[in-house]
Coordinates of C-alpha atoms in Angstrom, one line a residue:
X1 CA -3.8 -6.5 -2.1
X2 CA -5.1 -9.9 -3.7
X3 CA -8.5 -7.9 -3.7
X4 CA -7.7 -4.8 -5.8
X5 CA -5.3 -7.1 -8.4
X6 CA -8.9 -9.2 -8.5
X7 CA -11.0 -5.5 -9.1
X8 CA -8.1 -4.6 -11.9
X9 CA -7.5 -8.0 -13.6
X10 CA -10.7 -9.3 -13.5
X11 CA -12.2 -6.0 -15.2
X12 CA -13.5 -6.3 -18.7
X13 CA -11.6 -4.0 -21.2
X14 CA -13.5 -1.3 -22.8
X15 CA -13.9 -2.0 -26.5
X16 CA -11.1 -0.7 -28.6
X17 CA -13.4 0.8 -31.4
X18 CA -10.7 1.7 -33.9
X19 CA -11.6 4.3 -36.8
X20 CA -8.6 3.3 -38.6
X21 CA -7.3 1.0 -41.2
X22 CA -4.3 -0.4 -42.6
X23 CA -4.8 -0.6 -45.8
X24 CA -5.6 3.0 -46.2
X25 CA -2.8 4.4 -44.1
X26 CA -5.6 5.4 -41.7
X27 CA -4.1 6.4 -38.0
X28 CA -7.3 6.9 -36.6
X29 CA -8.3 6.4 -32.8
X30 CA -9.2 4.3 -30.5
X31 CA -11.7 4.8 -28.2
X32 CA -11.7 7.4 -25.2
X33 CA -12.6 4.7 -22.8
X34 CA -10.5 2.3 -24.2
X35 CA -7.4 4.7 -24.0
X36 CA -8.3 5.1 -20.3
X37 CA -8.2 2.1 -19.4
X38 CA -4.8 1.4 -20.3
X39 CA -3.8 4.5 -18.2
X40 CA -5.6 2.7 -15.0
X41 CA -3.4 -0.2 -15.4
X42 CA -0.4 2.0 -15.8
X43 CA -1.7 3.8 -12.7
X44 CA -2.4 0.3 -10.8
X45 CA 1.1 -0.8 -11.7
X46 CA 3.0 2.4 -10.7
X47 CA 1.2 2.8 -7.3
X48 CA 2.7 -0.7 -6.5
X49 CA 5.9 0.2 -7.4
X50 CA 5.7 3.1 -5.2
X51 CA 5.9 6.3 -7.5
X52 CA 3.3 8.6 -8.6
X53 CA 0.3 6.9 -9.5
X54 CA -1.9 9.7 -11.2
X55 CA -0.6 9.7 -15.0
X56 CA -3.1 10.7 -17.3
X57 CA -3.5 11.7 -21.2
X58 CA -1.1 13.7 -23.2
X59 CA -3.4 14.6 -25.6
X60 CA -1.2 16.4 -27.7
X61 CA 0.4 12.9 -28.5
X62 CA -2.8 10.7 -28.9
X63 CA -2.7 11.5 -32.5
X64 CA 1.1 10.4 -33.3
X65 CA 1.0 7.1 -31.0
X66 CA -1.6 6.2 -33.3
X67 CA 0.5 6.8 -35.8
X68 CA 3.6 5.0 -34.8
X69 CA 1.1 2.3 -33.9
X70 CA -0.3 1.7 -37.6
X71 CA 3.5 2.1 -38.8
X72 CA 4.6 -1.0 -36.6
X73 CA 1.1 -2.9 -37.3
X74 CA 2.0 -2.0 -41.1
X75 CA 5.3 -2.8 -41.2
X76 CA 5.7 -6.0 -39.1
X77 CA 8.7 -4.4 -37.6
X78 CA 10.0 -2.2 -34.5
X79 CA 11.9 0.9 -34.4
X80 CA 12.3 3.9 -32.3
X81 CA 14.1 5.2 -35.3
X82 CA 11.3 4.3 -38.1
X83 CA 12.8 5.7 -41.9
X84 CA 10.9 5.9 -44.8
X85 CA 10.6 2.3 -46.0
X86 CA 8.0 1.7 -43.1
X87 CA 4.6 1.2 -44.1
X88 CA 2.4 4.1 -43.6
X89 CA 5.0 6.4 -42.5
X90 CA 4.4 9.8 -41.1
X91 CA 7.2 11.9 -39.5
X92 CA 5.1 12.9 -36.3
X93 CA 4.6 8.7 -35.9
X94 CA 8.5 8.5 -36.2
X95 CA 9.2 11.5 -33.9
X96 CA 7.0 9.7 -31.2
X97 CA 8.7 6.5 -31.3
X98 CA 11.5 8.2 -29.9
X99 CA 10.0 8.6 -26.7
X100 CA 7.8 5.8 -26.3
X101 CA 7.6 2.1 -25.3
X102 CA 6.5 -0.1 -28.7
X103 CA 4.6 -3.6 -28.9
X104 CA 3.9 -5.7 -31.5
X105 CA 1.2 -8.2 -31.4
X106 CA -0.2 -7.0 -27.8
X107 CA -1.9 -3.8 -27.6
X108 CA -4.0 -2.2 -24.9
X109 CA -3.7 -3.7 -21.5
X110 CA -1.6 -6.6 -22.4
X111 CA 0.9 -4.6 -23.8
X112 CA 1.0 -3.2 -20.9
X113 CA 1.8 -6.2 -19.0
X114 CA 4.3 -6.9 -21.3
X115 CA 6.3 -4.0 -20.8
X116 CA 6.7 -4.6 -16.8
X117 CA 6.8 -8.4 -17.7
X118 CA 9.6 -7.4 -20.0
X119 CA 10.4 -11.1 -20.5
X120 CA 13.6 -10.5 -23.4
X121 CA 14.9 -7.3 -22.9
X122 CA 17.6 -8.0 -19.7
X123 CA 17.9 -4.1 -18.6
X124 CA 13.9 -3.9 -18.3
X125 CA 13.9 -0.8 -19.9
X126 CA 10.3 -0.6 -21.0
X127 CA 9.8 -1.7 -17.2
X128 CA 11.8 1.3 -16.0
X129 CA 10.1 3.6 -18.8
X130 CA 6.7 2.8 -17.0
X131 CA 7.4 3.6 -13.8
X132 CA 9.9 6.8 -14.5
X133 CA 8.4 8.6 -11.0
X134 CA 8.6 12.3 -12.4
X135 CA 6.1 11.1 -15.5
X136 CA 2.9 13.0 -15.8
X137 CA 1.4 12.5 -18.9
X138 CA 1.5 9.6 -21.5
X139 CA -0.3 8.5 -24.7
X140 CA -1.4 5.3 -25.6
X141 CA -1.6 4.2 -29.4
X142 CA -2.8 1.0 -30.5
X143 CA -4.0 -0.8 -33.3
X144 CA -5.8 -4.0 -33.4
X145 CA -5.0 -7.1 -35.4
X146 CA -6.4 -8.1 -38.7
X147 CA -5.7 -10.9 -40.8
X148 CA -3.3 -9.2 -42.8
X149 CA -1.4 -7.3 -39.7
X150 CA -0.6 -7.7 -36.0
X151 CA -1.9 -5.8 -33.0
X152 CA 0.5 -3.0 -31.7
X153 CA 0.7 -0.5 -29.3
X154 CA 2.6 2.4 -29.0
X155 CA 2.8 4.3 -25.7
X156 CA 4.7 7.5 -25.6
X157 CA 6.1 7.5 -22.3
X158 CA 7.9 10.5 -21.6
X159 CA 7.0 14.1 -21.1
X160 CA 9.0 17.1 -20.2
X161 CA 8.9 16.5 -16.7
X162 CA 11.3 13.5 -17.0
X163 CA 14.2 15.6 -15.5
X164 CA 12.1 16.8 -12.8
X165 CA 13.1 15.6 -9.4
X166 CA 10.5 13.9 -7.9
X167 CA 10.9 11.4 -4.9
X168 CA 9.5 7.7 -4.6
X169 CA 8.0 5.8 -1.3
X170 CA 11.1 3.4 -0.9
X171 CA 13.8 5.7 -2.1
X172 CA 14.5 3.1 -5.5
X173 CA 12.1 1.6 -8.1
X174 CA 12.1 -2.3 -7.1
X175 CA 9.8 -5.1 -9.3
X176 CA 8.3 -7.1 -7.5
X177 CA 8.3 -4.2 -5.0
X178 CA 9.0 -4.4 -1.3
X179 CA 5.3 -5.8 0.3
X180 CA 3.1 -8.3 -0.5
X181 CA 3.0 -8.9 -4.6
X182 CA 0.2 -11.0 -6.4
X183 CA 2.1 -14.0 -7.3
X184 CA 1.1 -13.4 -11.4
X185 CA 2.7 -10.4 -11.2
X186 CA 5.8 -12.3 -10.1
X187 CA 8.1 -12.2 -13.6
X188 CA 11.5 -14.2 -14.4
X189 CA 13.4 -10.4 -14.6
X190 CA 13.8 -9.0 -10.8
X191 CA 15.4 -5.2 -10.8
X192 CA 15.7 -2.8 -8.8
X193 CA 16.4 1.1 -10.3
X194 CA 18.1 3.9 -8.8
X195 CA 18.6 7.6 -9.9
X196 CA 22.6 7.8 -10.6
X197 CA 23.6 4.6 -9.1
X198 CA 26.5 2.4 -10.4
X199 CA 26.1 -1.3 -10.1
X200 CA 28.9 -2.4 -11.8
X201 CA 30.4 -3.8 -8.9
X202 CA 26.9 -4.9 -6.8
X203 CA 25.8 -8.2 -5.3
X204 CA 22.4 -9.5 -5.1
X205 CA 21.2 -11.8 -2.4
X206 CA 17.7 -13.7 -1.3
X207 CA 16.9 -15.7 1.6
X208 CA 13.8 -17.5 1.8
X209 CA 13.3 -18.9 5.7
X210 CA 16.7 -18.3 5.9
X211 CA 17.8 -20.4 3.3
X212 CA 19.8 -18.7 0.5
X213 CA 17.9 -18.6 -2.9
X214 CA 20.4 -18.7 -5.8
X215 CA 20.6 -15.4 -8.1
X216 CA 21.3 -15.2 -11.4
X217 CA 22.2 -11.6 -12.5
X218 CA 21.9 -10.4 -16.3
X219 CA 22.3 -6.6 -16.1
X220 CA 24.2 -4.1 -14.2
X221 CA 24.0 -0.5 -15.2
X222 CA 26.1 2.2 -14.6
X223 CA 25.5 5.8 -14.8
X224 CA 22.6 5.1 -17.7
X225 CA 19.4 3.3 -17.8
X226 CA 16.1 3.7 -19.1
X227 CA 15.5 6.2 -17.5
X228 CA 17.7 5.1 -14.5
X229 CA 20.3 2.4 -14.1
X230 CA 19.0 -0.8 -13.1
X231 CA 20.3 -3.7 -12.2
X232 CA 18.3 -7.4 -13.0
X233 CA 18.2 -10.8 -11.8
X234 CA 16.8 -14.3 -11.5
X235 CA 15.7 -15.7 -8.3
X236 CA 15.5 -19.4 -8.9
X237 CA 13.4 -22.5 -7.1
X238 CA 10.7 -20.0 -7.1
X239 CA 7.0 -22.0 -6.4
X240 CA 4.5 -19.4 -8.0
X241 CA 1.8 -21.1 -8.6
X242 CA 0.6 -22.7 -5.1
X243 CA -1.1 -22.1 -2.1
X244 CA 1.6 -21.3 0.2
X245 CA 3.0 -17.7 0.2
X246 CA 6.5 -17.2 0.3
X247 CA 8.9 -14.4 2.1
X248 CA 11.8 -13.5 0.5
X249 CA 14.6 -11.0 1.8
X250 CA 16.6 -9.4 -0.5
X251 CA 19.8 -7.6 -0.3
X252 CA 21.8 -5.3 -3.4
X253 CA 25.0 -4.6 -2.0
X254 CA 28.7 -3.5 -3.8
X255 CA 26.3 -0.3 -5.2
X256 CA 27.5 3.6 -5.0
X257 CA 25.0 6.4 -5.5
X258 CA 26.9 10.0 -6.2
X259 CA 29.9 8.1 -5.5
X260 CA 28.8 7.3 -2.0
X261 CA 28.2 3.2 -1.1
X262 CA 24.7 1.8 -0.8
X263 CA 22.9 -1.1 0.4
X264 CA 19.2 -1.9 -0.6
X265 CA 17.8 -4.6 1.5
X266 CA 13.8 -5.3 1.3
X267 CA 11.1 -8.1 1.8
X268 CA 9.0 -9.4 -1.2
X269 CA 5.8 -11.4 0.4
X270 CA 4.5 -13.5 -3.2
X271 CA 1.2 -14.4 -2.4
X272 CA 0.8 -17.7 -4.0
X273 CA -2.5 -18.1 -4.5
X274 CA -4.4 -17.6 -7.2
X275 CA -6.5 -14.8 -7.5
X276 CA -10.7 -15.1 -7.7
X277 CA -13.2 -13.0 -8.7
X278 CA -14.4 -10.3 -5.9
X279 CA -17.6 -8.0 -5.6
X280 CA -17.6 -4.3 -5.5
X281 CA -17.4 -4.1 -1.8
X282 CA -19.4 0.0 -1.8
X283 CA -23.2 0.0 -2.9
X284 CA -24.7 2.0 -5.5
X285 CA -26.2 4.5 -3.1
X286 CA -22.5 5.3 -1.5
X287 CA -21.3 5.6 -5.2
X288 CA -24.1 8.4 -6.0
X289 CA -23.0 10.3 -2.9
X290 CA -19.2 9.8 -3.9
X291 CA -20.0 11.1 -7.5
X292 CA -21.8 13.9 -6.2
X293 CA -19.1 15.2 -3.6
X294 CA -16.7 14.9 -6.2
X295 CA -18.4 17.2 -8.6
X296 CA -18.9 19.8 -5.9
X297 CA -15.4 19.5 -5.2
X298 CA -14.0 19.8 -8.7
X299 CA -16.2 21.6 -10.7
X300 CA -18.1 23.6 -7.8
X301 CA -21.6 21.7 -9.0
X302 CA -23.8 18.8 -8.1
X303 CA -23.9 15.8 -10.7
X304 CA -26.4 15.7 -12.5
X305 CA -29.2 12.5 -12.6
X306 CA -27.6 11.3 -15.9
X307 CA -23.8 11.9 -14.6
X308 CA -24.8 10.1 -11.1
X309 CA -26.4 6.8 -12.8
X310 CA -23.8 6.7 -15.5
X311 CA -20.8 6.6 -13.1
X312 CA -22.7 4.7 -10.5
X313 CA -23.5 1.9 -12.8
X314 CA -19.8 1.9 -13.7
X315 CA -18.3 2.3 -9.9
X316 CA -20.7 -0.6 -8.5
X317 CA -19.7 -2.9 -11.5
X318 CA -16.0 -2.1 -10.5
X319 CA -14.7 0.4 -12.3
X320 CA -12.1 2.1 -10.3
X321 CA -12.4 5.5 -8.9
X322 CA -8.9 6.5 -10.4
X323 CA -11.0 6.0 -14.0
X324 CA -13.5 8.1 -12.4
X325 CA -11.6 11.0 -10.7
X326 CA -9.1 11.3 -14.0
X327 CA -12.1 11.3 -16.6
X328 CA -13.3 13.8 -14.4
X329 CA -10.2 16.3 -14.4
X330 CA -9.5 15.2 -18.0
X331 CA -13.2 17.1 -18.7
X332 CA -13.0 20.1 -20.6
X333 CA -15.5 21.7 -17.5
X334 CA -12.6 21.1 -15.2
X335 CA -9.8 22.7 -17.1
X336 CA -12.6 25.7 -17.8
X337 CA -13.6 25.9 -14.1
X338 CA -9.6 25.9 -13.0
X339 CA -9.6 28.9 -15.7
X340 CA -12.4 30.5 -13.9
X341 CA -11.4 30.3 -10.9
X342 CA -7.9 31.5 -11.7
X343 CA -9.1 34.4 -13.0
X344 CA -11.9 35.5 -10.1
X345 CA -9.4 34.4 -7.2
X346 CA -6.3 36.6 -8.6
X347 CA -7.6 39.6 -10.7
X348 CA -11.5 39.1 -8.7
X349 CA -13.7 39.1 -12.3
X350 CA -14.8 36.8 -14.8
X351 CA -12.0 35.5 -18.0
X352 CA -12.8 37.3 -21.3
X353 CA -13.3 35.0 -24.3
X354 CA -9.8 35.1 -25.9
X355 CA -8.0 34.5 -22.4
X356 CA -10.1 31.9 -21.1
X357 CA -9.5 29.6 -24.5
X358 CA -5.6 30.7 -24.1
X359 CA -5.5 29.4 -20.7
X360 CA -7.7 26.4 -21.6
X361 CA -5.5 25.5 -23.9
X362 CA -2.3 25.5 -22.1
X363 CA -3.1 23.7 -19.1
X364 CA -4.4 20.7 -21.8
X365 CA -0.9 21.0 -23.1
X366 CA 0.5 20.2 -20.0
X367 CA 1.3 23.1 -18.4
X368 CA 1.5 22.9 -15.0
X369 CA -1.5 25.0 -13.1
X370 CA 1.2 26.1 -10.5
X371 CA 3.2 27.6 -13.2
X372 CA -0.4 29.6 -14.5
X373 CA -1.2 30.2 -10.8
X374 CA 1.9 32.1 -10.5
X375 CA 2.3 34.2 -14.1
X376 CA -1.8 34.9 -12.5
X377 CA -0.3 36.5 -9.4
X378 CA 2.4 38.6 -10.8
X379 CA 0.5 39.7 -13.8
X380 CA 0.1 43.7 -14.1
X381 CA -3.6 43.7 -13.7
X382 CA -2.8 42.0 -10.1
X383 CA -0.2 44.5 -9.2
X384 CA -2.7 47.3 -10.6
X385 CA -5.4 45.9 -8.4
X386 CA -3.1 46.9 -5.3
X387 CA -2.5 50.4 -6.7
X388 CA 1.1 49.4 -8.5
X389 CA 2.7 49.1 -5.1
X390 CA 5.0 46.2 -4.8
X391 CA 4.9 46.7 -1.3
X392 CA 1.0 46.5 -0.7
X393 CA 1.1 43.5 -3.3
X394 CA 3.8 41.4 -1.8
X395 CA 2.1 41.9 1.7
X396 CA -1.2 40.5 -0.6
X397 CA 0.8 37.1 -1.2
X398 CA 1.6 36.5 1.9
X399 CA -1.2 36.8 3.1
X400 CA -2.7 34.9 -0.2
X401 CA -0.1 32.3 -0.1
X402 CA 1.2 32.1 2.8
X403 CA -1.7 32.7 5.1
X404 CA 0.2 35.0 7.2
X405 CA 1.1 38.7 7.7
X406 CA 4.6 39.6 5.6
X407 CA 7.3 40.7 8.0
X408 CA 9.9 43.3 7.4
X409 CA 12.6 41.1 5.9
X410 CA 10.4 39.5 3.6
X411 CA 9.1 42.5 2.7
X412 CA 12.0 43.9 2.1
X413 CA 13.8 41.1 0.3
X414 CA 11.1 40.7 -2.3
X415 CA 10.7 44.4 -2.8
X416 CA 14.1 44.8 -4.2
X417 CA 13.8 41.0 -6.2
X418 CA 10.7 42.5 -7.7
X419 CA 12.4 45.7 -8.9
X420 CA 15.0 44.3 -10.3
X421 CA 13.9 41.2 -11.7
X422 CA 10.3 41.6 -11.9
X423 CA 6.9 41.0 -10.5
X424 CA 6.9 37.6 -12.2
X425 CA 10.1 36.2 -11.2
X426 CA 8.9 36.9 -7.0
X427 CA 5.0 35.7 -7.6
X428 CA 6.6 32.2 -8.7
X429 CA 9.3 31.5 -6.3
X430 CA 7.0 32.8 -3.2
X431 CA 4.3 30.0 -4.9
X432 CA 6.7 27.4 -4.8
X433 CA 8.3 28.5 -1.7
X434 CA 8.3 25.5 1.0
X435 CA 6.2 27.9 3.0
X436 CA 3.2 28.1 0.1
X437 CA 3.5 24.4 -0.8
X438 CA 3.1 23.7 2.7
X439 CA 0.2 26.2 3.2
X440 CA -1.2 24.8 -0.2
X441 CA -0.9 21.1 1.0
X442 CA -2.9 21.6 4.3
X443 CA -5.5 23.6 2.6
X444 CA -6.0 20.6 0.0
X445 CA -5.8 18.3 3.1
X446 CA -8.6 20.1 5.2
X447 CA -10.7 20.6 2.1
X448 CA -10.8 17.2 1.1
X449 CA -9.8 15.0 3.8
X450 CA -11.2 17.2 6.9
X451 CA -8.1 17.1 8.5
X452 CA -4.2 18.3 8.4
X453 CA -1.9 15.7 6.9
X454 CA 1.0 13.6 8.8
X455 CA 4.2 13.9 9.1
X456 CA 5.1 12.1 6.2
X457 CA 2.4 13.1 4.1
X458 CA 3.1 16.5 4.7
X459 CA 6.9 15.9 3.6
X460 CA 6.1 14.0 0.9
X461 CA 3.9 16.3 -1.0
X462 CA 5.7 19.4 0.0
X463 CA 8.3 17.5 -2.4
X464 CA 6.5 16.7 -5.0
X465 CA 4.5 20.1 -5.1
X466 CA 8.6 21.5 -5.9
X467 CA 7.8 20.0 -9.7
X468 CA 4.5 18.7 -9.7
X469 CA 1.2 19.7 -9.8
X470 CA -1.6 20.6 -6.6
X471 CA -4.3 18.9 -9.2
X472 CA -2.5 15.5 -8.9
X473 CA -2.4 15.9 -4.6
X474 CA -6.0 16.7 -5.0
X475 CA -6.6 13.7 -7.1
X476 CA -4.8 11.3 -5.1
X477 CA -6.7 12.3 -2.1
X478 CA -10.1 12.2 -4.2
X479 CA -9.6 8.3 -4.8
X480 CA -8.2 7.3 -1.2
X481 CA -10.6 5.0 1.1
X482 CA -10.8 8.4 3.6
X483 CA -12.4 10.6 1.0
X484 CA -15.3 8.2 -0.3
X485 CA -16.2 7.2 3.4
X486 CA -16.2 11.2 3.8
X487 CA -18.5 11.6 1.4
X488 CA -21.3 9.6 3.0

């Protein structure tokens, strides 16, 4: 734990290299690996707090975070509801601010600190914005300061999975989490968030060696939250900065979820020492063979020399391999070879021009690939390619999808769906069937891993496959400890 908050806080930040300016009303950008970086620490954070840690850029938004960004910057002032006597104004800047999380005077990763620090807003709602667990895709804006305006950032935080039902490791969203937490990372605001929960009535307590640790509580939500209700509080007597770690049990009690009670008791270890810097523990030569397995496995090619010393020199000077894997499946080759392959595995040729730059274009716009693997599957040209016969094609899926032989009930069932509702309607539920996802899960496992997955991996994913995306399973398992020693 202390070792990968030393890798991530110790990292330098990529330069910002802004091509805007304020007094012209410029937007402009910031820098590709500037913007990535501020997703790693979003990552970093998110994986602590036990929800999906694979977020990565909603490119479609860049533009208007920027936007809202300068506006702030411009202005000296924060709105999600920006009018027309802002500075720079621009309606797509204003329609982002809707949805995002704003800063002024921090911008990149401090901002980001700021919003799980969340030090003046008693409901943590930028906190709970961050760590949303159905979140995909986010945009960072940000503009640096001058002397005639502040640094701000703007990150737009949701996307239209927020009402997707995705599940998280401890069954709430706690900061600091259950486990052992960097004492830095230790702020005065304590919550805990939980899908549909009222805490109007709840009780917090902490015991530290037994010893009750008095609470102060500032917020209890019912029924809203941002996006879940939360409830806050201050632990006090707390010894942060010294040597000794401290234990402290913690217990939210008095708390109904869909009208049935709750208790949420967990363990918070602070590790009281202050962090120091830490080498890279991998060498160079592991990275190359890392890079190189990667790139067969994503884009179905070896790296070449300049790929492998780029992201070698990066990796061994401690660049994460989240940065890596993400840049990686952010690449315009990716999203063309998922296209490809799309194309030869369902209708068994090659994409023509126009549908290749279709498809490209909406899995960059966020469009789940199990949503395009299924409109694949029950296009026409796949149902012509087994003679028009919804029999002889649904017995294809199974086999396909499934990895098994369709019995007569199946075959039967989805016969008469597809008739009356349509080829389309049967190739996406038998996709996200709990059958497929678990097929699909093992198959990602075994291809990556070299093995099948446990129990509760297995369980977990199959869930999170129900609204998510494969791509993300397959990321996660690209940056686990198991995958690089693999690739020796």
């Amino acid at each position: 734990m202390i070792d990968a908050f030393d890798r991530e806080f110790d990292r330098d930040e990529p330069t910002i290299d802004w091509t805007g300016s304020a007094s012209a009303c410029l937007s402009g950008q910031t820098s590709i690996a500037y913007r990535h970086s501020v997703y790693q620490r979003i990552n970093y954070f998110r994986a602590m707090a036990g929800v999906r840690a694979t977020i990565s850029e909603n490119t479609a938004l860049v533009a208007a975070a920027h936007q809202m960004a300068l506006m702030s910057a411009a202005t000296g002032e924060l709105s999600h509801h920006p009018d027309n006597s802002f500075a720079c104004h621009t309606s797509e800047g204003a329609a982002a601010a809707g949805i995002s999380n704003l800063y002024l005077g921090l911008n990149g990763l401090d901002a980001i600190d700021g919003y799980v620090r969340d030090d003046n807003v008693p409901n943590v709602g930028h906190r709970n914005v961050l760590f949303h667990p159905s979140t995909r895709l986010m945009a960072t804006g940000d503009v640096p300061a001058s002397e005639s305006t502040p640094a701000a950032n703007t990150l737009v935080a949701f996307d239209h999975h927020i009402f997707d039902n995705v599940s998280t490791r401890d069954g709430f969203i706690a900061w600091p989490p259950p486990g052992y937490v960097p004492a830095p990372l230790v702020h005065p605001y304590w919550s805990l968030a939980v899908d549909g929960a009222d805490f109007t009535d709840a009780m917090v307590t902490a015991t530290r060696n037994n010893t009750a640790v008095p609470v102060v509580v500032h917020h209890r939500g019912k029924g809203e939250g941002s996006p879940f209700p939360a409830i806050t509080w201050t632990p006090s007597d707390l010894e942060l900065d010294g040597s000794t770690d401290q234990v402290l049990d913690v217990s939210v009690t008095g708390t109904t979820v869909a009208g049935e009670p709750r208790v949420f008791s967990y363990q918070v270890i602070i590790l009281g020492q202050q962090a120091v810097p830490v080498a890279n523990p991998t060498n160079r030569d592991q990275n190359r063979l890392f890079i190189n397995q990667a790139h067969q496995d994503f884009l179905g090619r070896p790296a070449t020399h300049g790929e492998l010393e780029k992201w070698a020199t990066r990796l061994t000077s401690g660049t994460s391999r989240f940065v890596f894997v993400n840049e990686l499946a952010a690449s315009p080759e990716w999203t063309s070879f998922v296209v490809n392959q799309l194309y030869v595995d369902t209708l068994g040729r090659s994409p023509d021009e126009a549908g290749r730059a279709y498809w490209i274009a909406q899995l960059q716009s966020g469009t789940p690939v199990a949503k395009v693997a299924a409109i694949f599957y029950g296009s026409p040209e796949y149902v012509a390619r087994h003679g028009n016969s919804f029999e002889r094609w649904i017995a294809d899926l199974y086999l396909v999808l499934l990895d098994r032989p369709v019995d007569e009930g199946g075959l039967g069932y989805w016969t008469d769906l597809a008739d009356r509702d349509g080829p389309g309607a049967v190739a996406y539920q038998l996709y996200q069937s709990d059958e497929s996802r678990s097929t699909r899960v093992m198959a990602l496992y075994q291809r990556f891993l070299g093995r099948n997955p446990d129990a509760a991996g297995l369980k977990y994913w199959i869930d999170a496959l129900a609204n998510g995306d494969d791509l993300q399973l397959a990321a996660d398992l690209a940056t686990s400890d198991e995958y690089f020693q693999r690739s020796r």
